[in-house]
Short mmCIF file of C-alpha atoms in Angstrom, two decimals:
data_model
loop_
_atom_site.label_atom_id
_atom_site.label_comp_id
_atom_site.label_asym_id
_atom_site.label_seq_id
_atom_site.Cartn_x
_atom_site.Cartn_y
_atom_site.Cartn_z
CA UNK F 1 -39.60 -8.44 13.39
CA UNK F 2 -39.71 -7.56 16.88
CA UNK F 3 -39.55 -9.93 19.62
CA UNK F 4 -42.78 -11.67 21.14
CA UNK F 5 -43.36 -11.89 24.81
CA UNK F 6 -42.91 -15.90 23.32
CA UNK F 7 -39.46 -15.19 21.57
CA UNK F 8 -38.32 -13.53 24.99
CA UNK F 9 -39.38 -16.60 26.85
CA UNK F 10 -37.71 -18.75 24.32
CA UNK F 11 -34.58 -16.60 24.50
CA UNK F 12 -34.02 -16.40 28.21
CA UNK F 13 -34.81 -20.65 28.74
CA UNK F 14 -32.15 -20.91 26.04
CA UNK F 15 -29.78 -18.67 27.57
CA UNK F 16 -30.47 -20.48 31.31
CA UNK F 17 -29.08 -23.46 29.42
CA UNK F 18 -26.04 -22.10 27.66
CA UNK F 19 -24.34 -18.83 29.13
CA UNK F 20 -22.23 -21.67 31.62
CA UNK F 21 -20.31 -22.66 28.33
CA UNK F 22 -20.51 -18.51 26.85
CA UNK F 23 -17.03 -17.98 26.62
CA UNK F 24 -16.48 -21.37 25.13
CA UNK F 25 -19.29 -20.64 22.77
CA UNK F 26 -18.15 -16.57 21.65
CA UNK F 27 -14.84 -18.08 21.26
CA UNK F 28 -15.82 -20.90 19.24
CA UNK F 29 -18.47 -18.52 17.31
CA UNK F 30 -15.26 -15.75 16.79
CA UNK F 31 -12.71 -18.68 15.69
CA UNK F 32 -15.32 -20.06 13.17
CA UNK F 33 -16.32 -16.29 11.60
CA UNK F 34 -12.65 -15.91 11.33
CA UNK F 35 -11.47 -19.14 9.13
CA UNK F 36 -15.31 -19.51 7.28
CA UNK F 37 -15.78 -15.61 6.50
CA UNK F 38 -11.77 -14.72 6.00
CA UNK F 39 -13.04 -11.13 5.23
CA UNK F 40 -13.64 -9.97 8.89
CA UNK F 41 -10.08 -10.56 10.27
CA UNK F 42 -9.85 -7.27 8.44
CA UNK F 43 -11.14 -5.54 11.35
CA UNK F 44 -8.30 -7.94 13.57
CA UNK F 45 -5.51 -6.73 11.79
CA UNK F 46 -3.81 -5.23 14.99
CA UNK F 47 -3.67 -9.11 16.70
CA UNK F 48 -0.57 -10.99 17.05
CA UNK F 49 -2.72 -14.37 16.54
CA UNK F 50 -6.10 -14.83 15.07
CA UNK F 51 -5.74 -18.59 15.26
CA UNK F 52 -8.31 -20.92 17.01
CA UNK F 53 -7.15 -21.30 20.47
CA UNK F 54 -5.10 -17.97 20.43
CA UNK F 55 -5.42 -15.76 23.73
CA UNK F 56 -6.99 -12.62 21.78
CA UNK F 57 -9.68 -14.87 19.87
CA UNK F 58 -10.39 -16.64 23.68
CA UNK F 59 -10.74 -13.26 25.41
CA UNK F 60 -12.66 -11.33 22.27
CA UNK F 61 -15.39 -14.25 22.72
CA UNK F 62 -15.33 -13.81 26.03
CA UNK F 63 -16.05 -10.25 25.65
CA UNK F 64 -18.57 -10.81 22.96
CA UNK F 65 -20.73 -13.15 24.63
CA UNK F 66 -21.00 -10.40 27.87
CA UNK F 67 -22.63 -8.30 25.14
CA UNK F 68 -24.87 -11.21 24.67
CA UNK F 69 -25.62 -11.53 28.43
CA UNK F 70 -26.37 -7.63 28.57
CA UNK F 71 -28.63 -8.05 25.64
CA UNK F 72 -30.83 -10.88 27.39
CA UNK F 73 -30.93 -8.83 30.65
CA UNK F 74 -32.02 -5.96 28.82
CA UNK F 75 -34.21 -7.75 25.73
CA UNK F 76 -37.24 -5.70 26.62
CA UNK F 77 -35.48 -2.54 25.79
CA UNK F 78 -32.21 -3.56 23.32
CA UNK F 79 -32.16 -0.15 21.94
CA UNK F 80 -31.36 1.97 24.97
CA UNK F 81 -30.13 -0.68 26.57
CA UNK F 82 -26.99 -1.50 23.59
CA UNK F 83 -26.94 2.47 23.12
CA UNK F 84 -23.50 2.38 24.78
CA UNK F 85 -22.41 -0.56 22.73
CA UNK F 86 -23.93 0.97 19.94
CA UNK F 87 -21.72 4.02 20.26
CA UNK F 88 -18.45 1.76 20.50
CA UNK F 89 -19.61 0.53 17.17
CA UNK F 90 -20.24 3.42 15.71
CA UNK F 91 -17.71 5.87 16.33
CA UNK F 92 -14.61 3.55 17.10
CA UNK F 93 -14.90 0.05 15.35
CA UNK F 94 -16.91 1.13 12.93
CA UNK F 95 -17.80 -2.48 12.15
CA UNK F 96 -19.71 -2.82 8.52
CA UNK F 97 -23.39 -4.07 9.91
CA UNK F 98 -23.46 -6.97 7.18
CA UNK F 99 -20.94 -8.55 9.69
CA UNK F 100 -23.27 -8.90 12.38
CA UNK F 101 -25.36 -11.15 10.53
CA UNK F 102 -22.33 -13.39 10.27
CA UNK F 103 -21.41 -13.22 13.54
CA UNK F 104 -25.21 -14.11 14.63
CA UNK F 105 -24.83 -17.17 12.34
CA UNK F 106 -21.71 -18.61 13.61
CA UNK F 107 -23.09 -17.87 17.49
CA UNK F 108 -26.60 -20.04 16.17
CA UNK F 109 -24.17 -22.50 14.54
CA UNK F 110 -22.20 -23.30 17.53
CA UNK F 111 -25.12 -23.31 19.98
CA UNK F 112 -26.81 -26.02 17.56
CA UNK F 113 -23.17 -27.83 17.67
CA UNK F 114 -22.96 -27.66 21.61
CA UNK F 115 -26.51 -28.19 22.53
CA UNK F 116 -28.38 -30.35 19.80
CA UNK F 117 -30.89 -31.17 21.96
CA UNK F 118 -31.52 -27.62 23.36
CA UNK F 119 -31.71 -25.52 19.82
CA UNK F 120 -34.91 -26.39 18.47
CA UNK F 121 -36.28 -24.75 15.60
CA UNK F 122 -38.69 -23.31 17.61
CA UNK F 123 -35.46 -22.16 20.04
CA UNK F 124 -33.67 -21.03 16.80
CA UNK F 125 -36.06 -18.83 15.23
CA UNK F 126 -36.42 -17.17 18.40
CA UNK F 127 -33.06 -16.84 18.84
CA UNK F 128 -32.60 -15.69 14.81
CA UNK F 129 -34.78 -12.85 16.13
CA UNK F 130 -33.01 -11.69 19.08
CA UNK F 131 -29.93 -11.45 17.40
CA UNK F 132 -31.28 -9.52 14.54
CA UNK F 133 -32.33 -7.13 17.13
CA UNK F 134 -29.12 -6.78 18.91
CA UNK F 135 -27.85 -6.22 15.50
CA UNK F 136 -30.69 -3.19 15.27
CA UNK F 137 -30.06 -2.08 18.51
CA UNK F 138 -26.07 -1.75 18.14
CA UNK F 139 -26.37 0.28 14.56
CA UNK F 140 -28.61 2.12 16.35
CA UNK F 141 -25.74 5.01 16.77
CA UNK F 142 -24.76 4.40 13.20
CA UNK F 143 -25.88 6.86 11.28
CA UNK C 1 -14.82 -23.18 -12.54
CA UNK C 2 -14.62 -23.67 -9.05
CA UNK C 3 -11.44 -24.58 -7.37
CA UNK C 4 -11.30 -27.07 -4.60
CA UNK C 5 -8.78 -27.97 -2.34
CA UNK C 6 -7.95 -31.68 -1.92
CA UNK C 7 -9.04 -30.77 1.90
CA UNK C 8 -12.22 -29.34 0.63
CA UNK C 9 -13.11 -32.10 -0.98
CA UNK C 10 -12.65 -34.70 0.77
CA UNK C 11 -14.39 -33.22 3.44
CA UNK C 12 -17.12 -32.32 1.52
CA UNK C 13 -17.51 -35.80 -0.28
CA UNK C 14 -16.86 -37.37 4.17
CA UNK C 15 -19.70 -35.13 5.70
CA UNK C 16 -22.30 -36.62 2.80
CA UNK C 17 -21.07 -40.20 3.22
CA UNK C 18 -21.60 -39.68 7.26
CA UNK C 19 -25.06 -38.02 6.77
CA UNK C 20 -28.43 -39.46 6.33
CA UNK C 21 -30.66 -37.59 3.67
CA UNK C 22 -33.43 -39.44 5.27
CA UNK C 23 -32.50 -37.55 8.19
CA UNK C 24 -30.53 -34.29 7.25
CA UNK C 25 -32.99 -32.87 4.74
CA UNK C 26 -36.35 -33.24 6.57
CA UNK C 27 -34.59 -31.34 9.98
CA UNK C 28 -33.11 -28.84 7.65
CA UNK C 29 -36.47 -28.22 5.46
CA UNK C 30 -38.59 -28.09 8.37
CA UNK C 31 -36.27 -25.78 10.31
CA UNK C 32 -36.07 -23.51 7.61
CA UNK C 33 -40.21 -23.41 7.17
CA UNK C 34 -40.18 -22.63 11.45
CA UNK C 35 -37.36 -20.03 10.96
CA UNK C 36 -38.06 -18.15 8.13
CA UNK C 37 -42.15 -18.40 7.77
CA UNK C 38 -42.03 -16.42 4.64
CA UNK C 39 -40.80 -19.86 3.01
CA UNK C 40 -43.94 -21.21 3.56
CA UNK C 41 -45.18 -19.46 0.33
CA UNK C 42 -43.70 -21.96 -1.67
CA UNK C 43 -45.36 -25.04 0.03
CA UNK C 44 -49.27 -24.02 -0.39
CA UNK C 45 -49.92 -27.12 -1.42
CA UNK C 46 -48.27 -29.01 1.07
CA UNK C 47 -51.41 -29.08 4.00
CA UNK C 48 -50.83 -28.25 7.67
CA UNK C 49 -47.87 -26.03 8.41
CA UNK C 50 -49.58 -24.26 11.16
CA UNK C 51 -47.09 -25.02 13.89
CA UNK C 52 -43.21 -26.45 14.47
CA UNK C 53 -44.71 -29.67 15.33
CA UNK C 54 -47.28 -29.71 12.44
CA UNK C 55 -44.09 -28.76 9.86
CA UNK C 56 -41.90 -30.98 11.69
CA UNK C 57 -44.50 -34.48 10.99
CA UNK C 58 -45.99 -33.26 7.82
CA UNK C 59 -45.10 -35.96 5.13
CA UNK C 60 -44.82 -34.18 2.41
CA UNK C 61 -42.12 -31.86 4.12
CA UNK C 62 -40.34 -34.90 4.88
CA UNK C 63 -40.22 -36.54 1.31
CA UNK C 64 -39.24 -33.39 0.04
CA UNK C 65 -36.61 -32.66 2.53
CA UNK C 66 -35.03 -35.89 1.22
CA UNK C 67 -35.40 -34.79 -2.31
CA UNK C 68 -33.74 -31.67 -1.46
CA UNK C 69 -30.42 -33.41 -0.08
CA UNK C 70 -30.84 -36.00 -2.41
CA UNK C 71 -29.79 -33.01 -5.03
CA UNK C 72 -27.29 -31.75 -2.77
CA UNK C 73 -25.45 -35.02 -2.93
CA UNK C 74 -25.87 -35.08 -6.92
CA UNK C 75 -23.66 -32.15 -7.00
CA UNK C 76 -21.17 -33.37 -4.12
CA UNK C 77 -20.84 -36.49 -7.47
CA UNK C 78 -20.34 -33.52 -9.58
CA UNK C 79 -18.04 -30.91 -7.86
CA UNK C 80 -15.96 -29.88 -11.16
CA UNK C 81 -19.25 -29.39 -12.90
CA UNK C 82 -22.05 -28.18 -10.51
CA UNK C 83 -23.71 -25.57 -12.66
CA UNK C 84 -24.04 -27.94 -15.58
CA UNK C 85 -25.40 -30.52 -13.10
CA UNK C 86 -27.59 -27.69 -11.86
CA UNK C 87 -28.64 -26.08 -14.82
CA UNK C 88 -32.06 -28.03 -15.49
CA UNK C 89 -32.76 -27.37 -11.68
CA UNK C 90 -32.25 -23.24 -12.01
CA UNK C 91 -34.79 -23.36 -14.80
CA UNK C 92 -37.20 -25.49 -12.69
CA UNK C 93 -36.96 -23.21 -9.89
CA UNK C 94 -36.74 -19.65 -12.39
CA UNK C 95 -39.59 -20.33 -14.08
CA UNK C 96 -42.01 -23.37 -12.83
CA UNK C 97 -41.59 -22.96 -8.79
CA UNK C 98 -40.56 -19.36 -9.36
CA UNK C 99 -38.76 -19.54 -6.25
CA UNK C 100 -36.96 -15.84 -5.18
CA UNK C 101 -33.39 -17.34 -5.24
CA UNK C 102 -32.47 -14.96 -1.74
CA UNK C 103 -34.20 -18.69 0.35
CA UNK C 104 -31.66 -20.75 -1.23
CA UNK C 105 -29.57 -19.12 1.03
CA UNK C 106 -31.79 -19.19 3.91
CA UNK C 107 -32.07 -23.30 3.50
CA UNK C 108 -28.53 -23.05 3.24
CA UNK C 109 -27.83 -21.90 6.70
CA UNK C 110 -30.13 -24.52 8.12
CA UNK C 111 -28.42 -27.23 6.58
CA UNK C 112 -25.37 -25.90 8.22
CA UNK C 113 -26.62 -26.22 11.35
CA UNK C 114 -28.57 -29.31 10.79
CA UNK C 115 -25.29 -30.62 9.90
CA UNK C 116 -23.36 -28.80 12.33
CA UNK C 117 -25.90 -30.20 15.44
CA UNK C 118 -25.50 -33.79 13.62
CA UNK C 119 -21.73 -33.71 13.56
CA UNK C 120 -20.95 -32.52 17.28
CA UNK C 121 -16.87 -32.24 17.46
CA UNK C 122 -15.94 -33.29 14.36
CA UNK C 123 -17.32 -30.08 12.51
CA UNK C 124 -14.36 -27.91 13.29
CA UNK C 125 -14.11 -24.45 11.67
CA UNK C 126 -12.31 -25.70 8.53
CA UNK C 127 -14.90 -28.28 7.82
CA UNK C 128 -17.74 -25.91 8.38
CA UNK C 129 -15.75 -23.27 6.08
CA UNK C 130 -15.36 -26.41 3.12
CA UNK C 131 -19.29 -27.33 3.70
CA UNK C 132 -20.61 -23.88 3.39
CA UNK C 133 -18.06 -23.14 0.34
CA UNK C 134 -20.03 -25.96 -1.08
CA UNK C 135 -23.43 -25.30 0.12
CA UNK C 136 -22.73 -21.90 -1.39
CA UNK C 137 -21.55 -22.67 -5.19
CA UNK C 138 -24.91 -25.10 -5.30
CA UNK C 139 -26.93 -22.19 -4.35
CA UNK C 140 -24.90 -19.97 -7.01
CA UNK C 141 -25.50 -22.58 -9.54
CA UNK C 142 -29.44 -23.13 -9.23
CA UNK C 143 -29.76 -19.12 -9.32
CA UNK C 144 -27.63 -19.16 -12.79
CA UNK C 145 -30.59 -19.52 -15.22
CA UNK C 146 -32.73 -17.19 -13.70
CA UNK C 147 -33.35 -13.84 -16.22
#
């Protein structure tokens, strides 16, 4: 389901209207994956504190939403431009793909929470699609 | 049987006494027909769904949206007990609607975040983590008669 010169449009308005709040909204989005889908702090194992407001789960967010922010800047070519992401993934978190879908619907969740006004359906779907995408582009490297 | 925390439930029974039906179901049916088109099968005989704004004011999407969280709340009255509560439901959905049980899931996920938009602060991780629990043993329990 690739992405529409619509969905892009979509995507990028959205963004304008969010990335001020991104590290609130990757750490909210990481905290909520955490206590709703206990079976990825597997991959957290090595952190002192996986709780809510903890420093790790604040500055993970933080990092995850740049990945976000590279994505949008690079949404007309995700898979060359995640490939380096992709590579992290691959070869040193090896993070199970089914997890990004989870990930993507904890970020969707927390942007409708933040910004009711803002996530349309017609935002969300296009949205839905971009991060299905990002998820394609970093298991590009996979396998 | 499904176990539920005292937490759990009371949370679970608190988000359906804050929530409108009314309200709730025709966002979250309507968002699901934008989001995931494919859903769209099941409604043929529902007229226009050409467009978010066509879904969004179609009346029949929004009588059946209430329908659909009117059967939510039947099971939040029934949380030791959901797949018996359920069971008529599967076989209406197996066999008459022959619905592929993967978009219960789908709707699901948009009445999180119908909910989740609705609720603003007060849907903290551990309530989202009780109301998906639940949103997820309904769906379990109206795939359970399907053969």
């Amino acid at each position: 389901m690739s992405l529409t010169d619509k969905d892009k449009a979509a995507v990028k308005a959205l963004w304008s209207r969010i990335s001020k709040s991104a590290d609130a909204i990757g750490a909210d989005a990481l905290s909520r994956m955490l206590v709703v889908y206990p079976q990825t702090k597997t991959y957290f194992s090595h952190w002192a504190d996986l709780s809510s407001g903890s420093a790790q789960v604040k500055g993970h967010g933080k990092t995850i939403m740049g990945g976000v922010a590279l994505a949008v800047a690079k949404i007309d070519d995700l898979t060359n431009g995640l490939l380096d992401l992709s590579e992290k993934h691959a070869f040193q978190i090896k993070v199970d793909p089914a997890n990004f879908k989870i990930l993507a619907h904890c970020l969707l969740l927390v942007i409708a929470n933040l910004f009711p006004a803002d996530f349309t359906p017609e935002a969300h779907v296009s949205m839905d699609k971009f991060l299905g995408n990002v998820a394609l582009g970093i298991s590009e490297r996979y396998r | 049987m499904v176990q539920w925390t005292d937490f759990e439930r009371a949370t679970i029974k608190a988000i359906f006494a804050k929530i409108d039906s009314a309200v709730v179901g025709p966002a979250a049916l309507s968002r699901c027909l934008v989001v995931y088109p494919w859903t769209q099968r099941y409604f043929g005989k529902f007229g226009n769904l050409f467009n978010a704004d066509a879904i969004r004011s179609n009346p029949n999407v929004i009588a059946h949206g209430k329908v659909v969280l009117d059967g939510l709340a039947r099971a939040v009255q029934n949380l030791d007990d959901i797949k018996a509560t359920y069971a008529e439901l599967s076989v209406l959905h197996s066999e008459k609607l022959q619905v592929d049980p993967d978009n219960f899931k789908l709707l699901a996920d948009c009445v999180s975040i119908v909910v989740a938009a609705q609720l603003g602060k007060d849907f903290t991780p551990e309530v989202q983590a009780a109301f998906q629990k639940f949103l997820a043993v309904a769906v379990s329990a109206l795939g359970k008669q399907y053969y």
